[in-house]
PDB file of C-alpha atoms in Angstrom:
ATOM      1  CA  UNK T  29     -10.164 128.572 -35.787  1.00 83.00           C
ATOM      2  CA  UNK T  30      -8.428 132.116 -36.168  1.00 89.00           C
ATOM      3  CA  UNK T  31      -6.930 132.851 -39.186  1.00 93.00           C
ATOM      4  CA  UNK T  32      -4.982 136.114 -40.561  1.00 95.00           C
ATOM      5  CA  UNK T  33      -4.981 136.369 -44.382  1.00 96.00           C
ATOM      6  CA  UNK T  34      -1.849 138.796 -45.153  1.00 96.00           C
ATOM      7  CA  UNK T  35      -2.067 139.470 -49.534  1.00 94.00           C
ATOM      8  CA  UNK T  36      -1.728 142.638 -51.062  1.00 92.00           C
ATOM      9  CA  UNK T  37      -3.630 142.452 -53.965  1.00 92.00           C
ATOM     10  CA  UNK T  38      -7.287 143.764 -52.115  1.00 93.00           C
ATOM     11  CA  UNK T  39     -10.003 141.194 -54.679  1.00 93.00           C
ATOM     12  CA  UNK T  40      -7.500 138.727 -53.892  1.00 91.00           C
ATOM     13  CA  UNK T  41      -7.581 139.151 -50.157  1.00 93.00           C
ATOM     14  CA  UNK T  42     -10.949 140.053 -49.593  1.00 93.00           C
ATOM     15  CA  UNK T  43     -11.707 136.724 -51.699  1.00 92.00           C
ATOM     16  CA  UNK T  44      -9.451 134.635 -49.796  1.00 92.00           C
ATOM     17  CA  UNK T  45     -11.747 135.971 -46.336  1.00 93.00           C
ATOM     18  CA  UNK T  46     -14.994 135.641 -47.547  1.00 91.00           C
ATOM     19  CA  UNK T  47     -14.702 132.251 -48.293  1.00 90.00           C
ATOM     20  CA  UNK T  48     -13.056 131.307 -45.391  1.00 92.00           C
ATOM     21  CA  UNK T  49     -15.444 132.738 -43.090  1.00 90.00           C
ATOM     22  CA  UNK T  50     -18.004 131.296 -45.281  1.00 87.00           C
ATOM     23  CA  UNK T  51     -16.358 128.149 -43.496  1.00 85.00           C
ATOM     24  CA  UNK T  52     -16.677 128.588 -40.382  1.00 83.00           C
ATOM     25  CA  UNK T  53     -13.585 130.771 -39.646  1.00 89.00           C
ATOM     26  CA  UNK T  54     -12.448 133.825 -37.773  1.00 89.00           C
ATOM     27  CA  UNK T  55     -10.226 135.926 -40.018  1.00 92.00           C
ATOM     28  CA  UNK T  56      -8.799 139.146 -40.051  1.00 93.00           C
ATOM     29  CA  UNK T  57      -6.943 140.416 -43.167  1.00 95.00           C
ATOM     30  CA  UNK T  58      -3.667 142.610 -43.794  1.00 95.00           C
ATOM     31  CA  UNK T  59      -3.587 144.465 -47.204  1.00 95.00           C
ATOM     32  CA  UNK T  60       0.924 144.860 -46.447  1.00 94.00           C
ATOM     33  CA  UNK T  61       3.699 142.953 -44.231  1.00 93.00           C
ATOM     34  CA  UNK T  62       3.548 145.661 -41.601  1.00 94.00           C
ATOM     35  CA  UNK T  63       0.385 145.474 -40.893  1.00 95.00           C
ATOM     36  CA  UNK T  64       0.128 142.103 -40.751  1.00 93.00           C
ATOM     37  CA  UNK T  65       3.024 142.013 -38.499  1.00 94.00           C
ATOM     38  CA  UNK T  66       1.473 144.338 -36.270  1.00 93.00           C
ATOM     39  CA  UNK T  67      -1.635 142.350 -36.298  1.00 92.00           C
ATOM     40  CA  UNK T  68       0.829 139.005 -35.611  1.00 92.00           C
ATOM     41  CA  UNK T  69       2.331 140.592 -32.601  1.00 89.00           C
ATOM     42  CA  UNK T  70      -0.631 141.229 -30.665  1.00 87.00           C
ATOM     43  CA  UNK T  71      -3.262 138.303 -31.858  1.00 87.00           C
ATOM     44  CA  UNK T  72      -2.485 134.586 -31.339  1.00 87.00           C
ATOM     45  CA  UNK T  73      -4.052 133.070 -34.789  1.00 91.00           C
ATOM     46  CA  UNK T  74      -4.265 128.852 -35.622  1.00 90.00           C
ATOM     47  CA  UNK T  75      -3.291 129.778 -39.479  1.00 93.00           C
ATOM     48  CA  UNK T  76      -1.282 132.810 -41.054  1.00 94.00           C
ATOM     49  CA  UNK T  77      -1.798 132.921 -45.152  1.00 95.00           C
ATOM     50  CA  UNK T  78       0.798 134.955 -46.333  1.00 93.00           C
ATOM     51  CA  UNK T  79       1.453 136.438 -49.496  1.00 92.00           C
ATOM     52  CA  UNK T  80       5.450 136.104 -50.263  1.00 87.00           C
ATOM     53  CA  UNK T  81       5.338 139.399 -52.133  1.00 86.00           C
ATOM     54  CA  UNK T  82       4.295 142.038 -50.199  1.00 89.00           C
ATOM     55  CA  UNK T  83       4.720 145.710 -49.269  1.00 88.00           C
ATOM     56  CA  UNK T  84       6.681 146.705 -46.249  1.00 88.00           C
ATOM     57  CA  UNK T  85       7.804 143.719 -44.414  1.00 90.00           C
ATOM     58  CA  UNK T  86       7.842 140.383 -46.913  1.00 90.00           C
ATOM     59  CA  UNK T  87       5.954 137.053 -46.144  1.00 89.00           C
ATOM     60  CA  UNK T  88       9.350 135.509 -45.795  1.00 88.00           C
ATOM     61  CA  UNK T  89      10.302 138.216 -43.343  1.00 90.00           C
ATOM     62  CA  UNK T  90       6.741 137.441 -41.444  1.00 91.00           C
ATOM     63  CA  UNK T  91       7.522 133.940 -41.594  1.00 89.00           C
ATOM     64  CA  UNK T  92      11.073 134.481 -40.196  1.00 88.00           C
ATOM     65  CA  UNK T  93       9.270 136.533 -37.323  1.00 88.00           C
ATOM     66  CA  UNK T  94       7.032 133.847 -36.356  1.00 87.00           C
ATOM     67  CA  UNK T  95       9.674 131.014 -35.965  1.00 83.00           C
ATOM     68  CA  UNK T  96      12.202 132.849 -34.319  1.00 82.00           C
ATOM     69  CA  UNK T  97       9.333 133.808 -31.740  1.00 81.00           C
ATOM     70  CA  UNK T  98       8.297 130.245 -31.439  1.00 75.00           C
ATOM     71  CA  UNK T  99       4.622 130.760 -31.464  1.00 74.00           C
ATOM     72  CA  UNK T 100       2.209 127.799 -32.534  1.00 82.00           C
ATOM     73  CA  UNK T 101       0.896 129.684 -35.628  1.00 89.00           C
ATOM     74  CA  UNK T 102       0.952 127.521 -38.866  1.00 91.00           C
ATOM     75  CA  UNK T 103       1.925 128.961 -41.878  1.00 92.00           C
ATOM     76  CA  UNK T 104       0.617 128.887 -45.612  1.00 93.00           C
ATOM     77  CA  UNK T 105       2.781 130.586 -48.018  1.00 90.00           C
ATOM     78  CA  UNK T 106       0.678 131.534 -51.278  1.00 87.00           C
ATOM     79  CA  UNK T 107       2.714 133.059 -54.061  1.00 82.00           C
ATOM     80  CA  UNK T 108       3.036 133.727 -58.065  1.00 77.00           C
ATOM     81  CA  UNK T 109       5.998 131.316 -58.266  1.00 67.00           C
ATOM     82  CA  UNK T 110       5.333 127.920 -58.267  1.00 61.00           C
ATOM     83  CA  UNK T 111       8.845 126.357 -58.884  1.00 67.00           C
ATOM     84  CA  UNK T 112      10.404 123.547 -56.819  1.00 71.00           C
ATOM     85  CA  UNK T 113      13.101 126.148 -56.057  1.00 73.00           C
ATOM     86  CA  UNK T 114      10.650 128.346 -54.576  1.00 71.00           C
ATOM     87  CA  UNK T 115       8.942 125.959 -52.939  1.00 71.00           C
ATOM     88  CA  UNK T 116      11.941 124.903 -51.360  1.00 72.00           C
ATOM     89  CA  UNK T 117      13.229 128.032 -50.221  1.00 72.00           C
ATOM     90  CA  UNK T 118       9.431 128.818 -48.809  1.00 64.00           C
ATOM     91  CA  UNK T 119       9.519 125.837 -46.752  1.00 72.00           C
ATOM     92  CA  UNK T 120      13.054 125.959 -45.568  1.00 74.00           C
ATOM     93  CA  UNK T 121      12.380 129.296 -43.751  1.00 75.00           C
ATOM     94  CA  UNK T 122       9.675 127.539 -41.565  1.00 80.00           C
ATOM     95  CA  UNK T 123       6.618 127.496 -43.543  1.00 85.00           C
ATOM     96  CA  UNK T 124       4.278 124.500 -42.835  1.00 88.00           C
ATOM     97  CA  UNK T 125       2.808 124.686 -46.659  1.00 90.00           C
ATOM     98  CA  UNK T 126       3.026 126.442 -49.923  1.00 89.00           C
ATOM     99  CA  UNK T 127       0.405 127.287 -52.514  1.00 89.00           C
ATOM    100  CA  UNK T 128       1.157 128.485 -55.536  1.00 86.00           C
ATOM    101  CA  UNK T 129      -1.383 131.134 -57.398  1.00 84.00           C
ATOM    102  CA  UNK T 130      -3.528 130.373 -58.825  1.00 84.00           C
ATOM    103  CA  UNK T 131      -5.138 127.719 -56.790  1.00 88.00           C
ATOM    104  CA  UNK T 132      -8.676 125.862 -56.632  1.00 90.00           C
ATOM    105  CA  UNK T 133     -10.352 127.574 -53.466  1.00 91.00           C
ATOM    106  CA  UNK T 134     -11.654 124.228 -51.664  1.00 91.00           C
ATOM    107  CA  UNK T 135      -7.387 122.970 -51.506  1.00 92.00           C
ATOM    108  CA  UNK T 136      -6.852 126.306 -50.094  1.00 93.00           C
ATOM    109  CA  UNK T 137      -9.995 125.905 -47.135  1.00 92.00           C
ATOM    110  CA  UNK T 138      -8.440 121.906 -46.775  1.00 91.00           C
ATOM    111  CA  UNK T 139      -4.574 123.108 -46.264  1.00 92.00           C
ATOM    112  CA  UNK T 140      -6.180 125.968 -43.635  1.00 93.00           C
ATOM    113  CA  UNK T 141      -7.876 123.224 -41.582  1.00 89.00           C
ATOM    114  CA  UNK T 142      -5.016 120.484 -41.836  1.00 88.00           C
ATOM    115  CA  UNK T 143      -2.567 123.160 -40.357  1.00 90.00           C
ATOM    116  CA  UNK T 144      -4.963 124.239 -37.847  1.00 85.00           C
ATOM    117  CA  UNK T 145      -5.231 120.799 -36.686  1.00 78.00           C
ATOM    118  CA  UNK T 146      -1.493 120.409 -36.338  1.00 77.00           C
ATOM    119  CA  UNK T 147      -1.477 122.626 -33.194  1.00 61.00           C
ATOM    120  CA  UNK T 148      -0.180 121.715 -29.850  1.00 57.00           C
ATOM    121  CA  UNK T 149      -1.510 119.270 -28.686  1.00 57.00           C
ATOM    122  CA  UNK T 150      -3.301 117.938 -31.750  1.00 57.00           C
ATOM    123  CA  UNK T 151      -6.303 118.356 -32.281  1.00 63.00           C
ATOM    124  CA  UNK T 152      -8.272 115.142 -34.046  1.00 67.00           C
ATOM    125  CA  UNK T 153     -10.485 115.239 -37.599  1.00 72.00           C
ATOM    126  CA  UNK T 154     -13.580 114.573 -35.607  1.00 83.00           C
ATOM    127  CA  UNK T 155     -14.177 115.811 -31.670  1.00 90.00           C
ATOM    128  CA  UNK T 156     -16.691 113.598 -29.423  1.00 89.00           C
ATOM    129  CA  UNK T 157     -17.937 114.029 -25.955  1.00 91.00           C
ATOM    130  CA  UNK T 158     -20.604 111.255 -24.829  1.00 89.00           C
ATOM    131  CA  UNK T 159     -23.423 111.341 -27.820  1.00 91.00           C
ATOM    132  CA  UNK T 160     -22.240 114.283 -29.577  1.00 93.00           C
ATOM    133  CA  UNK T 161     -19.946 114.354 -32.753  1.00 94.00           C
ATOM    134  CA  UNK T 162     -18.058 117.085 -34.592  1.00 93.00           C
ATOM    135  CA  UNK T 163     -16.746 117.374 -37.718  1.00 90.00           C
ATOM    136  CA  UNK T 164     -15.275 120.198 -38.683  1.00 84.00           C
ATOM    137  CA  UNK T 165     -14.209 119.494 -42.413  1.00 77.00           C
ATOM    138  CA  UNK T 166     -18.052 118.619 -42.931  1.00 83.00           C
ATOM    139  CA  UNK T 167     -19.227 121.501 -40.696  1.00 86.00           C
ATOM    140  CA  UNK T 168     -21.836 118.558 -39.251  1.00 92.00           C
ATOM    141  CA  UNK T 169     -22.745 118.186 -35.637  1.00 95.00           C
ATOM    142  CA  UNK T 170     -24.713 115.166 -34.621  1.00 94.00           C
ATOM    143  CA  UNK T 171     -26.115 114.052 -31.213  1.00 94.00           C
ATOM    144  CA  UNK T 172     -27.435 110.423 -30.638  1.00 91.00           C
ATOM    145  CA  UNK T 173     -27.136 110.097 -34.837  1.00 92.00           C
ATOM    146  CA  UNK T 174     -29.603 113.124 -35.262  1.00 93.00           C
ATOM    147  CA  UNK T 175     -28.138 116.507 -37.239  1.00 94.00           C
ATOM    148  CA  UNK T 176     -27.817 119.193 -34.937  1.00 95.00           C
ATOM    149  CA  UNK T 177     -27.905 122.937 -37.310  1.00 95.00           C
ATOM    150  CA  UNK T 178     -26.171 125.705 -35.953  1.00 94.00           C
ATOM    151  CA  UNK T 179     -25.262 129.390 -36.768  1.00 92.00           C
ATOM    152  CA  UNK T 180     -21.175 129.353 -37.826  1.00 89.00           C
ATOM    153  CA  UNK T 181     -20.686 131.198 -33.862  1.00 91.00           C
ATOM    154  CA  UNK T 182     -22.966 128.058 -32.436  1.00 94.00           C
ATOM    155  CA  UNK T 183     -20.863 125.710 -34.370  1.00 93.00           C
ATOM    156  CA  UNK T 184     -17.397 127.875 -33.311  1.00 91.00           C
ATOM    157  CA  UNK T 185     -18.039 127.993 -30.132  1.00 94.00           C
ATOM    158  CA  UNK T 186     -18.292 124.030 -29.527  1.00 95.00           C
ATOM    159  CA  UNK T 187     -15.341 123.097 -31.740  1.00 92.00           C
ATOM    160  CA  UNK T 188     -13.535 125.430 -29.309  1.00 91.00           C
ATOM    161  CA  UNK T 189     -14.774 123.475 -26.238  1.00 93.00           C
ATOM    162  CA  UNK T 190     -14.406 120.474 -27.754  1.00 92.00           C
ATOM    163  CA  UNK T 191     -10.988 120.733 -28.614  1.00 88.00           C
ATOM    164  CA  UNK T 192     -10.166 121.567 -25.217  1.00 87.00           C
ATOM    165  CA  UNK T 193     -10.792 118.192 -23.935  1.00 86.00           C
ATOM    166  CA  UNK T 194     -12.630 118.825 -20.907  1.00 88.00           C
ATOM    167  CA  UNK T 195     -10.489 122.141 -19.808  1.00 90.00           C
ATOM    168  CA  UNK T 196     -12.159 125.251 -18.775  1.00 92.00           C
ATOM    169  CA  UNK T 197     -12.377 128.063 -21.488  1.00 91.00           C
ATOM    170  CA  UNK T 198     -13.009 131.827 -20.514  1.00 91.00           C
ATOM    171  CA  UNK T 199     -15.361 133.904 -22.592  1.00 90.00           C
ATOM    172  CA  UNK T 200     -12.434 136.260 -23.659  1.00 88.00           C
ATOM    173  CA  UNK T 201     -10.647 133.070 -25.196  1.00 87.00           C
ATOM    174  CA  UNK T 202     -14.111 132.409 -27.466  1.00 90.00           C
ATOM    175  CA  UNK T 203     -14.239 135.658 -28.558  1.00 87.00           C
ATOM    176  CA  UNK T 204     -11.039 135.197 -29.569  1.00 84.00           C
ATOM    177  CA  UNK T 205     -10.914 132.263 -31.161  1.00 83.00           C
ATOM    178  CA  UNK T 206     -14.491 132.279 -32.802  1.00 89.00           C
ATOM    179  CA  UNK T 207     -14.904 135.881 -33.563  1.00 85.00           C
ATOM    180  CA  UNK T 208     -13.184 138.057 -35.657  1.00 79.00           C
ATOM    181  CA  UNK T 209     -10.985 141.297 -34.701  1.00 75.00           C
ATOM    182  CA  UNK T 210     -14.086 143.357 -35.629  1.00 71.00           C
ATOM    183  CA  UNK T 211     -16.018 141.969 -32.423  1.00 72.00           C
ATOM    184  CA  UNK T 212     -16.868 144.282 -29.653  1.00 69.00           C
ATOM    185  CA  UNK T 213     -15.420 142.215 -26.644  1.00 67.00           C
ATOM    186  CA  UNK T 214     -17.579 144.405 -23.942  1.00 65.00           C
ATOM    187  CA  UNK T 215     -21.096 142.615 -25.565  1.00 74.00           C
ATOM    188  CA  UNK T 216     -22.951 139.633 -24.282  1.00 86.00           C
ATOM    189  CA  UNK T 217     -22.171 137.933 -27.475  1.00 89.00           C
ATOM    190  CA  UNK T 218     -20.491 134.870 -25.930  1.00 91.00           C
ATOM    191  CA  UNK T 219     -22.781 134.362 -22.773  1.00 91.00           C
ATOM    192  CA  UNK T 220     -26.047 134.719 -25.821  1.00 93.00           C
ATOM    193  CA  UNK T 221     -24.331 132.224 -28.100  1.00 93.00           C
ATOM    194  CA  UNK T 222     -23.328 129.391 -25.493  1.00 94.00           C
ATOM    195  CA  UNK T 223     -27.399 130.014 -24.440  1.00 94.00           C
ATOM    196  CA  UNK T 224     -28.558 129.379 -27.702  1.00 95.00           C
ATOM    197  CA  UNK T 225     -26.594 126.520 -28.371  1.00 95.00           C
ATOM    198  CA  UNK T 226     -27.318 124.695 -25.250  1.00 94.00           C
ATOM    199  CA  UNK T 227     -31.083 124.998 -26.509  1.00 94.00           C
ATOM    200  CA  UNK T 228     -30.185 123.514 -29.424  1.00 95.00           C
ATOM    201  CA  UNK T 229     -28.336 120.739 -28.131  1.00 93.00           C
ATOM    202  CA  UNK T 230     -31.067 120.076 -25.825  1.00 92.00           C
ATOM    203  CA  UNK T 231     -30.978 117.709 -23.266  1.00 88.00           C
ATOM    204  CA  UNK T 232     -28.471 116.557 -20.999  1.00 87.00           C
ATOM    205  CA  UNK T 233     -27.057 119.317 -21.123  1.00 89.00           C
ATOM    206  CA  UNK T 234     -23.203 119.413 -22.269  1.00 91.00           C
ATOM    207  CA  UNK T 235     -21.833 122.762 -21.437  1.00 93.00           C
ATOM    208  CA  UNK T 236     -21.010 123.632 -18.065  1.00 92.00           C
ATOM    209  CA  UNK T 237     -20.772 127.158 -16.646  1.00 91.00           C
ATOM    210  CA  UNK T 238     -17.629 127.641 -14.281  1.00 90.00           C
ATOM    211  CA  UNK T 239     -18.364 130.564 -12.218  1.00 89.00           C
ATOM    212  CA  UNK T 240     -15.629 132.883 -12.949  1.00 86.00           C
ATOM    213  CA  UNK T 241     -13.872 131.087 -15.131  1.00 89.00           C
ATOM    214  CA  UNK T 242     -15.455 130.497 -17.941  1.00 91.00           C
ATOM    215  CA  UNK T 243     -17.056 127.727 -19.782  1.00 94.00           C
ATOM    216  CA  UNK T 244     -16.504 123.324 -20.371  1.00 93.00           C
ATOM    217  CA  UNK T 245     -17.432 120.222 -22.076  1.00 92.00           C
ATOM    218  CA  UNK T 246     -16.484 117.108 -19.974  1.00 88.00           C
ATOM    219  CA  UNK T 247     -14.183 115.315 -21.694  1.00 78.00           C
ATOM    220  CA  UNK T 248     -16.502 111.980 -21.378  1.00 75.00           C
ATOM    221  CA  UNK T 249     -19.521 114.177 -22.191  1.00 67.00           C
ATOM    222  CA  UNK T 250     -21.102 113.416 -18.618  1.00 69.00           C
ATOM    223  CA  UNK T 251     -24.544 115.338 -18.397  1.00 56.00           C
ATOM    224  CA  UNK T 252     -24.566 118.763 -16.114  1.00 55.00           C
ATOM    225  CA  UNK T 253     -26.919 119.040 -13.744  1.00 49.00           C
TER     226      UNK T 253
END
């Protein structure tokens, strides 16, 4: 899951991004509403936590940008005022959810995933394919029953093909998607990642290589050859 955190207040922010990536998450951060804008316009992100107060361009005015360009990024208002009337007015802009400050960290990580999950299509609490289950909110992986550990990029990169039911996804897609904006996209990351966590899968394999193209998990989890 990508996520942008946009909140001026720098402990705050910083905060806010270590714990989520602590979770699993890509996230970039934006210390002011331009910024974050900028970082909006170019980057297509699952989640967008936005501060309502900010520098430059508001959270409202971010949120305003995002639903008028009809993009399939959730929003998570987080703000000092906590009011019905603010709530309100938060939501009635487009937000998909409001938190108001301060708030117990684990809500925060469960509203993130429960709006990443609402994207199009939707994508379900757990994801299967033949023996092997995902769960995302647990950050567990099992194959025939038995735990499978992996690194938070191992675990990334199969929620991604997962959630893809069976369609092919390129390596410049999982570096977007898993990694953060601070990943060099000319490395071998991807291609070293998807090797280590077939390993760890073991076997049948799972995780087809389309020449080309990119990477897939059969829907029905059929073995590759």
């Amino acid at each position: 899951m990508r996520v942008i955190v946009v909140e001026d207040e720098p402990a705050m922010a910083d905060a806010v991004v270590r714990g989520l990536r602590r979770d699993g998450m890509a996230v970039d951060v934006a210390y002011d509403g331009d910024e974050g804008s900028e970082k909006l316009s170019v980057t297509r992100y699952d989640v967008a936590v936005l501060d309502r107060d900010l520098p430059g361009r508001s959270g409202d005015d971010l949120c305003d940008e995002l639903v008028a360009a009809g993009g399939l990024t959730r929003v998570l208002m987080l703000t000092a005022s906590g009011t019905p009337a603010d709530k309100v007015e938060g939501l009635s802009r487009g937000a998909d959810d409001y938190l108001a400050k301060p708030f117990d960290f684990p809500e925060l990580v469960a509203r993130v995933r429960a709006l990443g999950r609402r994207a199009t299509p939707a994508v379900p609490p757990t994801l299967r394919a033949g023996d092997v289950v995902l769960d995302p909110a647990r950050r567990t992986v099992l194959r025939s029953g038995r735990p499978v550990e992996l690194t938070r990029k191992e675990f990334g990169v199969l929620e991604v093909l997962l959630a893809a039911g069976g369609a092919v996804v390129s390596s410049e897609e999982l570096l977007e998607r898993v990694w953060d904006e601070n990943a060099d996209p000319f490395t071998t990351t991807v291609r070293v990642t998807v090797m280590t966590l077939r390993k760890k899968l073991g076997a049948p394999g799972l995780i087809d290589t389309v020449v080309g193209a990119g990477y897939r998990v059969p829907a029905d989890g059929t073995p590759t050859a």
